[in-house]
Coordinates of C-alpha atoms in Angstrom, one line a residue:
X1 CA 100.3 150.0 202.5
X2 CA 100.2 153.9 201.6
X3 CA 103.1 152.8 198.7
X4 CA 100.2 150.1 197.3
X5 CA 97.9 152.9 197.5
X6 CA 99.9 155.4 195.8
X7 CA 101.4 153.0 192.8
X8 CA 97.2 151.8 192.6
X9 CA 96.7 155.5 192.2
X10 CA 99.1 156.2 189.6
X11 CA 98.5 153.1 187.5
X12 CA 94.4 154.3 187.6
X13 CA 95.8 157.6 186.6
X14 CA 98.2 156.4 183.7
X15 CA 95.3 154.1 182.1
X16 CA 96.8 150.5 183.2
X17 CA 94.6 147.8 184.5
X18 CA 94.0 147.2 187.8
X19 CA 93.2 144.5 190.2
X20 CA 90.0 143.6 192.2
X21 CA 92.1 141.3 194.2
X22 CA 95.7 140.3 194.7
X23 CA 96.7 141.6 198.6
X24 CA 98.1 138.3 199.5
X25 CA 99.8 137.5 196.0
X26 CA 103.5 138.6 195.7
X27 CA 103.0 139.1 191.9
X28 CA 100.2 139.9 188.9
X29 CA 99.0 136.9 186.7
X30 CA 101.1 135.4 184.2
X31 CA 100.2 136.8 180.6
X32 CA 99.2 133.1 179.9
X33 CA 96.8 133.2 182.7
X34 CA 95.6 136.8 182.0
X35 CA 94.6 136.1 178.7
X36 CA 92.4 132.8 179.8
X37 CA 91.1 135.2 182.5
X38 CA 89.9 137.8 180.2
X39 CA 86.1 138.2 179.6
X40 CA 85.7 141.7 178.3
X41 CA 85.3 140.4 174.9
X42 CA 81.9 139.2 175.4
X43 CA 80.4 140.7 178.8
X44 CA 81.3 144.8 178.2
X45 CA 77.7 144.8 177.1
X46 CA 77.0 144.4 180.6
X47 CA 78.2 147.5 181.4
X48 CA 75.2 149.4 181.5
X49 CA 73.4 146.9 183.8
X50 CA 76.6 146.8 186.0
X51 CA 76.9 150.9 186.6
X52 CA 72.6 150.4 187.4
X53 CA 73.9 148.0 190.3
X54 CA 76.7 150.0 191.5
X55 CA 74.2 153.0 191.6
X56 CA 71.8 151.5 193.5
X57 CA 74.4 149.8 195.9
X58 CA 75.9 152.9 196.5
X59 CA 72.7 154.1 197.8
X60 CA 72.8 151.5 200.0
X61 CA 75.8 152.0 201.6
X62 CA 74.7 155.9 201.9
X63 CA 71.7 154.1 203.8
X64 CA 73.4 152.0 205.8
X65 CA 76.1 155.0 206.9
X66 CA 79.1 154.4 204.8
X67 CA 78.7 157.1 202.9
X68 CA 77.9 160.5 203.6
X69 CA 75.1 162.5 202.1
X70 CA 78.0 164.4 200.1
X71 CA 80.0 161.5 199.4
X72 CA 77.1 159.8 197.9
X73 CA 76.2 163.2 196.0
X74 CA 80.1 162.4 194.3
X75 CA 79.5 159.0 194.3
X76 CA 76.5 159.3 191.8
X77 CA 77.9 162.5 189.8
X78 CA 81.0 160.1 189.2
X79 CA 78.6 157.4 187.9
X80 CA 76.7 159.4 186.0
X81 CA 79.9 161.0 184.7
X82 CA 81.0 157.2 184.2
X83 CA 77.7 156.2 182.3
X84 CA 77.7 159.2 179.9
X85 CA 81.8 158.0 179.1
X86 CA 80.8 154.5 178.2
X87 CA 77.6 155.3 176.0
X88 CA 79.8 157.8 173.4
X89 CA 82.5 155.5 173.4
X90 CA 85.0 157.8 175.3
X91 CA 85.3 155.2 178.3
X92 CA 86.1 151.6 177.0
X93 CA 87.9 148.4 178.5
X94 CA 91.6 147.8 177.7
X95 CA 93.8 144.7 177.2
X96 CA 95.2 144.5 181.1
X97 CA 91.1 144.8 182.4
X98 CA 90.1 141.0 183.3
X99 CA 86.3 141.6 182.8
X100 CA 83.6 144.6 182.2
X101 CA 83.8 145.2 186.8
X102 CA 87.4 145.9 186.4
X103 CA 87.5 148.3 184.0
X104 CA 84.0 149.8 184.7
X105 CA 86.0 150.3 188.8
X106 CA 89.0 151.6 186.9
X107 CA 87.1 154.2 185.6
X108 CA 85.0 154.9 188.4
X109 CA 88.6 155.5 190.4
X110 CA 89.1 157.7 187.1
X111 CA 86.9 160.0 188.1
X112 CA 86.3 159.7 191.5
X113 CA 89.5 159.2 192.6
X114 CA 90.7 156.0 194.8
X115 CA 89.6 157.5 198.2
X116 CA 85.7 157.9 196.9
X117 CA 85.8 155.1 194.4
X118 CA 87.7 152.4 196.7
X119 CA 84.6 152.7 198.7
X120 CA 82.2 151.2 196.7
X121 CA 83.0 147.7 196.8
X122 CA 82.2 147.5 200.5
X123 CA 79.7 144.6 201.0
X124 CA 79.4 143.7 197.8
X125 CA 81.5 140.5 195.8
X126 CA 81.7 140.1 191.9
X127 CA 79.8 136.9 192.3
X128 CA 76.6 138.8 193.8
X129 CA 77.2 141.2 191.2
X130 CA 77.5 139.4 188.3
X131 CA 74.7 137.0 189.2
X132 CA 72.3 139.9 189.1
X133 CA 73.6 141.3 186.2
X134 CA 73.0 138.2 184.3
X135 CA 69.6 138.3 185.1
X136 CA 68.9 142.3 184.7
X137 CA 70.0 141.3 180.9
X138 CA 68.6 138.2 180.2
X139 CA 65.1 139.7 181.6
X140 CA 65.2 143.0 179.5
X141 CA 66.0 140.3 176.6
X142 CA 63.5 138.2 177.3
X143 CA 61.1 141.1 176.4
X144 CA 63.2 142.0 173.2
X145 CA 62.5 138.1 172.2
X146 CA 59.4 138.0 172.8
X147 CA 58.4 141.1 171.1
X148 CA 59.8 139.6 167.8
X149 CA 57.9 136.4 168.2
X150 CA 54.4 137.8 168.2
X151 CA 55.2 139.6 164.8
X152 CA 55.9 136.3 163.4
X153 CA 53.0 135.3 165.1
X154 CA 50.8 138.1 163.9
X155 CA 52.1 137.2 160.0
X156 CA 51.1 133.7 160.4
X157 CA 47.9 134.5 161.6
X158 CA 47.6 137.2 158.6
X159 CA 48.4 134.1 156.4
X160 CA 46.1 132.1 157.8
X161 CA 43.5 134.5 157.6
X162 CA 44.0 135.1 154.0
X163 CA 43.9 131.3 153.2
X164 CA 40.4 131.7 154.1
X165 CA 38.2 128.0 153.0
X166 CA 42.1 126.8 151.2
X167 CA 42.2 123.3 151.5
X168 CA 45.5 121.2 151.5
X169 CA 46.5 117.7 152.0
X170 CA 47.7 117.2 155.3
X171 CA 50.2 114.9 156.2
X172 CA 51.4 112.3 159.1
X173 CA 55.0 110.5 157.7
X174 CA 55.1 112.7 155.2
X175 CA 52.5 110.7 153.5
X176 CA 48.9 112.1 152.5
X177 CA 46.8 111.8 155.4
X178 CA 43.8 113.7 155.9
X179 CA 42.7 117.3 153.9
X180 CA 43.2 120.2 156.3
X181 CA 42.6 123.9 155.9
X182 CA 45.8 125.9 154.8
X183 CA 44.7 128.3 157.6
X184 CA 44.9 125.1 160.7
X185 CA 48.5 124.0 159.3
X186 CA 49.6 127.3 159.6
X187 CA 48.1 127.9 162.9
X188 CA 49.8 124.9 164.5
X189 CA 53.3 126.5 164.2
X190 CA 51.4 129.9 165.4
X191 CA 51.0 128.0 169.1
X192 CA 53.9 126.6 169.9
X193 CA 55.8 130.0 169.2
X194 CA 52.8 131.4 171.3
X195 CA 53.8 129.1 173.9
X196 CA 57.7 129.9 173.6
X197 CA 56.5 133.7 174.7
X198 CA 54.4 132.2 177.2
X199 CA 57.4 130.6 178.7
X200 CA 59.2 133.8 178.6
X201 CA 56.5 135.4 180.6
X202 CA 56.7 131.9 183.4
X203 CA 60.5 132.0 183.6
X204 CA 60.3 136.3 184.3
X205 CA 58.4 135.3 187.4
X206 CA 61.6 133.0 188.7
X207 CA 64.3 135.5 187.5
X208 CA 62.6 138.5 189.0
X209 CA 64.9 137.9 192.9
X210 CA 67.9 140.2 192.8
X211 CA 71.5 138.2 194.2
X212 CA 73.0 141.8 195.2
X213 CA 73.6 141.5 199.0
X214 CA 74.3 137.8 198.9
X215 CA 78.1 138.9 198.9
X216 CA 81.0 135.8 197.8
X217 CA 78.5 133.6 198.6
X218 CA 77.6 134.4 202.6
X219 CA 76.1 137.3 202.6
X220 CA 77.1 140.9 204.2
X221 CA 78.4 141.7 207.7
X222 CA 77.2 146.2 206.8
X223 CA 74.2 146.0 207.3
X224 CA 72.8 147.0 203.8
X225 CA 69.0 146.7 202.6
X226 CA 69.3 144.2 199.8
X227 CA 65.4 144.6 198.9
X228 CA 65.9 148.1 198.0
X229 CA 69.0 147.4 195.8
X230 CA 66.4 145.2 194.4
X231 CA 63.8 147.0 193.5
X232 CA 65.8 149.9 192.1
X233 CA 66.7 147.4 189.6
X234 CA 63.3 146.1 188.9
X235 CA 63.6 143.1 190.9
X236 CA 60.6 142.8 193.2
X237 CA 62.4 140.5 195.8
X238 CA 65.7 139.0 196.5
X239 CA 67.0 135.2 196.2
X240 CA 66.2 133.7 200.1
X241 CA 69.6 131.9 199.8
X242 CA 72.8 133.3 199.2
X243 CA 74.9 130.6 198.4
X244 CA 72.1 129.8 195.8
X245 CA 72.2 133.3 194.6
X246 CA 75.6 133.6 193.1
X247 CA 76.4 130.0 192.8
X248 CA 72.9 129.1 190.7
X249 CA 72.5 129.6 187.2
X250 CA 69.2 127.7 186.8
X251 CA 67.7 130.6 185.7
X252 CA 70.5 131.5 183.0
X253 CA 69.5 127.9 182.3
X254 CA 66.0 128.1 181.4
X255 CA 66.4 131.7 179.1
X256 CA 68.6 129.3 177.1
X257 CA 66.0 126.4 176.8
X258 CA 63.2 129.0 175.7
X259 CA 65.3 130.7 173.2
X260 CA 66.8 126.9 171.9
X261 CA 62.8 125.6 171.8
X262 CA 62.1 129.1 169.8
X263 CA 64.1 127.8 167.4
X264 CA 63.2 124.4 167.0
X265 CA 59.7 125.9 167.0
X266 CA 61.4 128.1 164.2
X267 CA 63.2 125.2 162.4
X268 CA 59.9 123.1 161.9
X269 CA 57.8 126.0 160.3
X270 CA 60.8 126.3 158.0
X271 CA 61.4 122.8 157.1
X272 CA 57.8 123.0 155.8
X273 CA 58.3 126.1 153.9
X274 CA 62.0 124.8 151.8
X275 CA 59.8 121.7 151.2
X276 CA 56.7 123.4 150.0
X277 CA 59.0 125.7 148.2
X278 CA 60.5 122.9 145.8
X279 CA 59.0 122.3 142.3
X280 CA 57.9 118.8 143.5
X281 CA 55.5 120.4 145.5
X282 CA 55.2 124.1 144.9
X283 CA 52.6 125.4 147.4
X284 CA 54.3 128.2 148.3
X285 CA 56.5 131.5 146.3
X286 CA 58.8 132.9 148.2
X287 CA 58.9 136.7 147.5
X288 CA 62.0 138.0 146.1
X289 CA 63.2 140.3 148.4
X290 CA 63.3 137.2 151.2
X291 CA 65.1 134.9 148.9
X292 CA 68.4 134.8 147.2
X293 CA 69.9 133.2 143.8
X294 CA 72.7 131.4 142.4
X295 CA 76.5 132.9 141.8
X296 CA 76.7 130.2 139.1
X297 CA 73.0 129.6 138.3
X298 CA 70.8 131.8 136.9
X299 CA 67.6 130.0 136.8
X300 CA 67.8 129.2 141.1
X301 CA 65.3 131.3 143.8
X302 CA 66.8 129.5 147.4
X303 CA 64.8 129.5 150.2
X304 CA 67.6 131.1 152.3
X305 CA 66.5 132.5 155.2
X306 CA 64.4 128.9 155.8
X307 CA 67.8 127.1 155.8
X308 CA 69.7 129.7 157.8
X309 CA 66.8 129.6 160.3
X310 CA 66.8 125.6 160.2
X311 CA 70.8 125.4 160.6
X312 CA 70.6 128.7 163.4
X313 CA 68.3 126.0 165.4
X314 CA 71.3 123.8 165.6
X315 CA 72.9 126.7 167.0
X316 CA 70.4 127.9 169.7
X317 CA 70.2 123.9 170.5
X318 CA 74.3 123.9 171.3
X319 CA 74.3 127.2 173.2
X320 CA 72.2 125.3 175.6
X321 CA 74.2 121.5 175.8
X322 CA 77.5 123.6 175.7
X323 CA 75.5 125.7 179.1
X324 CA 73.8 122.7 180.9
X325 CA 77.3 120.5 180.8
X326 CA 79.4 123.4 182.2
X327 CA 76.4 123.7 184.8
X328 CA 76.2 119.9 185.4
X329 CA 79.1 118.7 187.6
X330 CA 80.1 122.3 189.3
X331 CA 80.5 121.8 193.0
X332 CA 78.1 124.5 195.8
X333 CA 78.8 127.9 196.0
X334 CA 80.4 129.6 192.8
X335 CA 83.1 128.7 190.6
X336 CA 84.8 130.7 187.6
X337 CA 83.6 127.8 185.9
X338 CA 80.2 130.1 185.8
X339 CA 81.7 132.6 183.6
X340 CA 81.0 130.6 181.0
X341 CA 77.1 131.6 181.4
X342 CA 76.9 134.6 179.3
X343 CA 78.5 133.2 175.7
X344 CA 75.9 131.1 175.7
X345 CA 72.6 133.5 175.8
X346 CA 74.7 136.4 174.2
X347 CA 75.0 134.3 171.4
X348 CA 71.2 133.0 171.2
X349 CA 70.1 136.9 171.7
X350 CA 72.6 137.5 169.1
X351 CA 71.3 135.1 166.5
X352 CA 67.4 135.3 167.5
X353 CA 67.3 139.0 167.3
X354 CA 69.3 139.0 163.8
X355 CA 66.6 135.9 162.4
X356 CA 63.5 136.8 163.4
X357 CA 63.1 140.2 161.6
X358 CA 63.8 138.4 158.6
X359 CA 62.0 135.6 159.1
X360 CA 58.6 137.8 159.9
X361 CA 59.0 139.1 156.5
X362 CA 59.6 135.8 154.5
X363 CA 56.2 134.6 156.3
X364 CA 54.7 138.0 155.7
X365 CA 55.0 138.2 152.3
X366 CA 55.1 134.5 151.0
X367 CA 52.1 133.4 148.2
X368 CA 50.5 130.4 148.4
X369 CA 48.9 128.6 145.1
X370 CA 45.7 127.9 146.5
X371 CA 44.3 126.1 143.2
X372 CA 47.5 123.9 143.7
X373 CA 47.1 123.0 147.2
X374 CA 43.4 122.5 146.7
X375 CA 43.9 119.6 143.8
X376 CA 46.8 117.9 145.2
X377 CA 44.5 117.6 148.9
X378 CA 42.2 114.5 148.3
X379 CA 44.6 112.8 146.6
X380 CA 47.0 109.9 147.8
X381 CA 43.6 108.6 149.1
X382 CA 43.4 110.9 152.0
X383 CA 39.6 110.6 151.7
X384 CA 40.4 106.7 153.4
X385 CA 39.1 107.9 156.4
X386 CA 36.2 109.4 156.0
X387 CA 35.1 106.5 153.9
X388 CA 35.4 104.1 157.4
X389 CA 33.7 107.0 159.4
X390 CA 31.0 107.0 157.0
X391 CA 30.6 103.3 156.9
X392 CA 30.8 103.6 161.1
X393 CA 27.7 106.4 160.9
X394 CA 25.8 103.3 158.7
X395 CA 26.1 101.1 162.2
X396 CA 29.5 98.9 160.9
X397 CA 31.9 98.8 163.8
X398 CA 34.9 100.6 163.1
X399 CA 37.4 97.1 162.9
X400 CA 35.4 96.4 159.7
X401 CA 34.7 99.5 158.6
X402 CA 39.0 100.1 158.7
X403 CA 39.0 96.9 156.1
X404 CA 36.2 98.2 154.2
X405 CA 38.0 101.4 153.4
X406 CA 41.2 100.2 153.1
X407 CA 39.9 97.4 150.5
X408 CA 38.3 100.4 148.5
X409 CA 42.1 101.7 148.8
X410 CA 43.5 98.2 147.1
X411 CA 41.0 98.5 144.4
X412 CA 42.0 102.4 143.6
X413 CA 45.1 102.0 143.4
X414 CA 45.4 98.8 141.6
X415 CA 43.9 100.7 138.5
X416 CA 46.2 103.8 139.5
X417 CA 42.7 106.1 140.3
X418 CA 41.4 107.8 143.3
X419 CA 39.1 106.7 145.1
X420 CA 36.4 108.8 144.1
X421 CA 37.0 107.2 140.6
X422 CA 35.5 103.8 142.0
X423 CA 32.1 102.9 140.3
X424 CA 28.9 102.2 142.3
X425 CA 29.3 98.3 141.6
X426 CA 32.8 99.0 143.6
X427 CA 31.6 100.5 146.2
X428 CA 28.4 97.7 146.2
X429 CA 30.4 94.7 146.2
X430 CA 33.2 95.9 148.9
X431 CA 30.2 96.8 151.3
X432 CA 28.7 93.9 150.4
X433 CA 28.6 92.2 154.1
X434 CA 27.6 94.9 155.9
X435 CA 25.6 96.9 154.2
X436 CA 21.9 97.7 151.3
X437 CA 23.2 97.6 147.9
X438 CA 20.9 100.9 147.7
X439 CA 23.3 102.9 150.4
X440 CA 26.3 101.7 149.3
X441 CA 26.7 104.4 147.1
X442 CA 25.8 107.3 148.9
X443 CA 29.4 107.2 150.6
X444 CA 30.4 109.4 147.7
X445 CA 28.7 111.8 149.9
X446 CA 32.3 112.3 151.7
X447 CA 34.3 112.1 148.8
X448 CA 35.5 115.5 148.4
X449 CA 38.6 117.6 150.3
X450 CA 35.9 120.3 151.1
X451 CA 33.0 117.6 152.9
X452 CA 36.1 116.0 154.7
X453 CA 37.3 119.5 156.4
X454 CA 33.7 120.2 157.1
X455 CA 33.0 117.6 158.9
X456 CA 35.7 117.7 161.3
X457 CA 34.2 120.6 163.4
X458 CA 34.9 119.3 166.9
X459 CA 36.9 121.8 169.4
X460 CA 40.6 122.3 167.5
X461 CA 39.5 120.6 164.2
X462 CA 39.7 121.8 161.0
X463 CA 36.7 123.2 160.0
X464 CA 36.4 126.1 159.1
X465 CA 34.5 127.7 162.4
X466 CA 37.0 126.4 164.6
X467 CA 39.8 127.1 162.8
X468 CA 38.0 130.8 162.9
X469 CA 38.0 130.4 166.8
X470 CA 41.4 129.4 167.1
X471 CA 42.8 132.5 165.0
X472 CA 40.4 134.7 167.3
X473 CA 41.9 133.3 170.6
X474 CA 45.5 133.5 169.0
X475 CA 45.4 137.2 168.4
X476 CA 43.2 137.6 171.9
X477 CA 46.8 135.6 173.5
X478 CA 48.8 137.7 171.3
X479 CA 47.2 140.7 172.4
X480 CA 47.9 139.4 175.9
X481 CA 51.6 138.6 175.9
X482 CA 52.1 141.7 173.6
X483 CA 51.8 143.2 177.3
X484 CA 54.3 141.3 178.4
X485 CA 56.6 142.1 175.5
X486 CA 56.1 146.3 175.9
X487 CA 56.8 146.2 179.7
X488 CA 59.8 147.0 181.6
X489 CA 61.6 145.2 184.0
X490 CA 63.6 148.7 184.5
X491 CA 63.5 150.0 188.3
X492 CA 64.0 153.7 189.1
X493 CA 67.7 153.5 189.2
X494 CA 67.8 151.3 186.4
X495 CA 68.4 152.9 182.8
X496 CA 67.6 150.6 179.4
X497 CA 71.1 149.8 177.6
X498 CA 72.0 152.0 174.6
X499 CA 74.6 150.9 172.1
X500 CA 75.4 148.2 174.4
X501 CA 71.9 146.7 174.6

């Protein structure tokens, strides 16, 4: 035993890799297997969260009597020591560490030396550790996220705002439907990406249980205080099972479905935008400084960060299958198979926190042609409608007053007009049945893109009063969630990640 100890001392000391286990093997790994094993490609950016947890469980065992007032005085000057190492860059991992614990121990033995430093993995297991870590991360995300959201949020509503009485076709199939305000279809991406922070704020409320104390999977015989490891590190509780605390990644899970709906959310809005953005429709100029040309066409302004945000959806969207079918079929109690967690939300943190800035500033600072949008809103006969609603206020029961409109439709666009183009002797002999010769004609009363979006002022429609509501109670949610976004889910012992964030 003292010739393990001194040849673990000496490889620490020499700056070669050590082992977290491997008592009852007679040998290392195999280089093949090493190299499948290795994870410090992807999870060293957990090594801020990880020395956090080994702070605060190293209080613990000074608690629980298994360390002494001094030792724990070392314990914590080596951390510290540790922490200030890995944030210039002077401590990083190297090719024989298997993951960001094993090289984040082999400097802690570095420093502290292997008496000292071999003592704080007592009652703690990488799977308790890592399952908290995951979450320490993803919730400190979460906030990042969300923070980036409500600015695209706030420029929508800015947009919609300036749109002011705008009135543009709006569209079911793609196919002129009924006018809206510019302002209302703007504000129906604003909700859902409302909602998306929303469901960042719901999910906090089920990540917020620390897994520290839970051990491999049953717990720990040392009697440490796992509450107080959890609220050092923000947590305000601990899981209540701890088999389900390192074996469960439900919670992994749902940070990946949020940050996959954000951008579908994302991918919708812009869709829109690279349609609206085309010739065929021009509705919309993309300013210059968010769009990008042509190596061999000089003429072409693309709509670039629209299609990278469209095609980054597909992304975000395979993050989460590539998570939820690892997650599917995995036995109780934890498996290395879980490792496979943190590619996933690094990746959509990666690509969210990367899009979003840009994206803001393509909404921001995109033009609408208002005079555009405003002719091109009645037409397609997307006054149909009111025509039947009008004919339903004169007492005809809306089954006829559907035929009535859509015959006035045949008629239009049988002479390639609009509808408001019909003469009085149309609208006369199509009403015939059902109603005065006198009235018949008053339905031109409706026939305009303004009357039709005035009329609609029931809760949510597009008039312009409640579309004025809405943006009110968007920026009051906003200002609401914004709370969310600016908070901390940092404990005392807990210190927000630098470069590694």
């Amino acid at each position: 035993m003292s010739e393990q100890r001194e040849s673990r001392k000496e490889s620490t000391a020499n700056g070669e890799g050590i082992a977290l286990w491997g008592g009852r093997f007679t040998s290392g790994p195999s280089a093949a297997l090493a190299a499948l094993s290795k994870s410090t490609q992807f999870d060293w950016r957990l090594a801020d969260d990880d020395i956090a947890g080994s702070r605060a469980h190293a209080r613990a065992l000074g608690r629980a009597g298994l360390l002494t007032p001094d030792e724990l005085a070392d314990m914590e000057a080596a951390l510290d020591k540790l922490q200030s190492a890995v944030d210039s860059g002077e401590f990083a991992p190297i090719e024989a560490d298997e993951d960001e614990a094993t090289a984040l121990e082999r400097g802690l033995l570095d420093i502290a030396g292997d008496e000292l430093g071999g003592k704080l993995r007592a009652g703690r297991s990488r799977n308790d550790q890592i399952a908290a870590l995951i979450r320490m991360w993803t919730r400190r995300q979460a906030r990042v996220v969300a923070g980036l959201v409500l600015e695209t949020v706030n420029a929508l509503i800015g947009q919609a705002e300036a749109a002011g009485h705008t009135v543009m076709p709006g569209r079911t199939h793609m196919q002129h439907a009924q006018p809206v305000l510019l302002a209302h279809q703007l504000m129906a991406h604003a909700w859902p990406l409302l909602r998306d922070v929303a469901r960042f704020v719901d999910w906090d409320k089920r990540a917020d249980a620390s897994p520290y104390g839970s051990g491999a999977l049953a717990g720990n015989t040392l009697g440490l205080d796992p509450l107080a490891v959890a609220k050092e590190l923000g947590f305000s509780r601990t899981t209540e099972n701890s088999i389900d605390g390192t074996a469960s990644r439900d919670v992994v899970a749902e940070f990946s479905f949020i940050c996959a709906m954000l951008g579908v959310d994302i991918s919708r809005l812009s869709e829109e935008i690279i349609i609206w953005n085309t010739q065929e429709f021009a509705f919309v100029r993309l300013d210059d400084a968010y769009s990008t040309g042509s190596s061999i066409m000089p003429q072409k302004k693309n709509p670039d960060i629209a299609e990278l945000a469209r095609g980054k959806s597909g992304r975000l969207v395979g993050d989460l299958t590539g998570l939820m079918t690892t997650l599917k079929g995995l036995p109780t109690a934890y498996a290395r198979d879980l490792q496979e967690d943190k590619e996933a939300v690094f990746d959509q943190v990666d690509t969210l926190t990367v899009l979003l800035p840009a994206f803001t500033g393509m909404i921001a600072t995109m033009k609408f042609d208002k005079d555009r949008l405003e002719q091109e809103a009645p037409t397609g006969f997307a006054l149909a409608t009111d025509i039947a609603e009008w004919l339903v206020k004169n007492g005809v029961p809306f089954r006829h007053a559907h035929e009535l409109s859509g015959e006035c439709v045949r008629i239009a666009e049988s002479r390639g007009v609009e509808l408001w183009d019909l003469t009085d002797d149309d609208f006369i002999a199509a009403f015939a049945d059902f109603l005065p010769s006198v009235l018949a004609p008053k339905v031109r009363e409706v026939l305009s893109a303004q009357g039709s979006v005035d009329s609609r002022n029931g809760v949510g429609g597009t008039a312009f009063a409640r579309v004025s509501e809405q943006i009110k109670q968007a920026k009051d949610r906003s200002s609401q969630l914004v709370q969310f976004a600016t908070s901390t889910s940092d404990g005392s012992a807990y210190r927000p990640a630098g470069s590694l964030s």
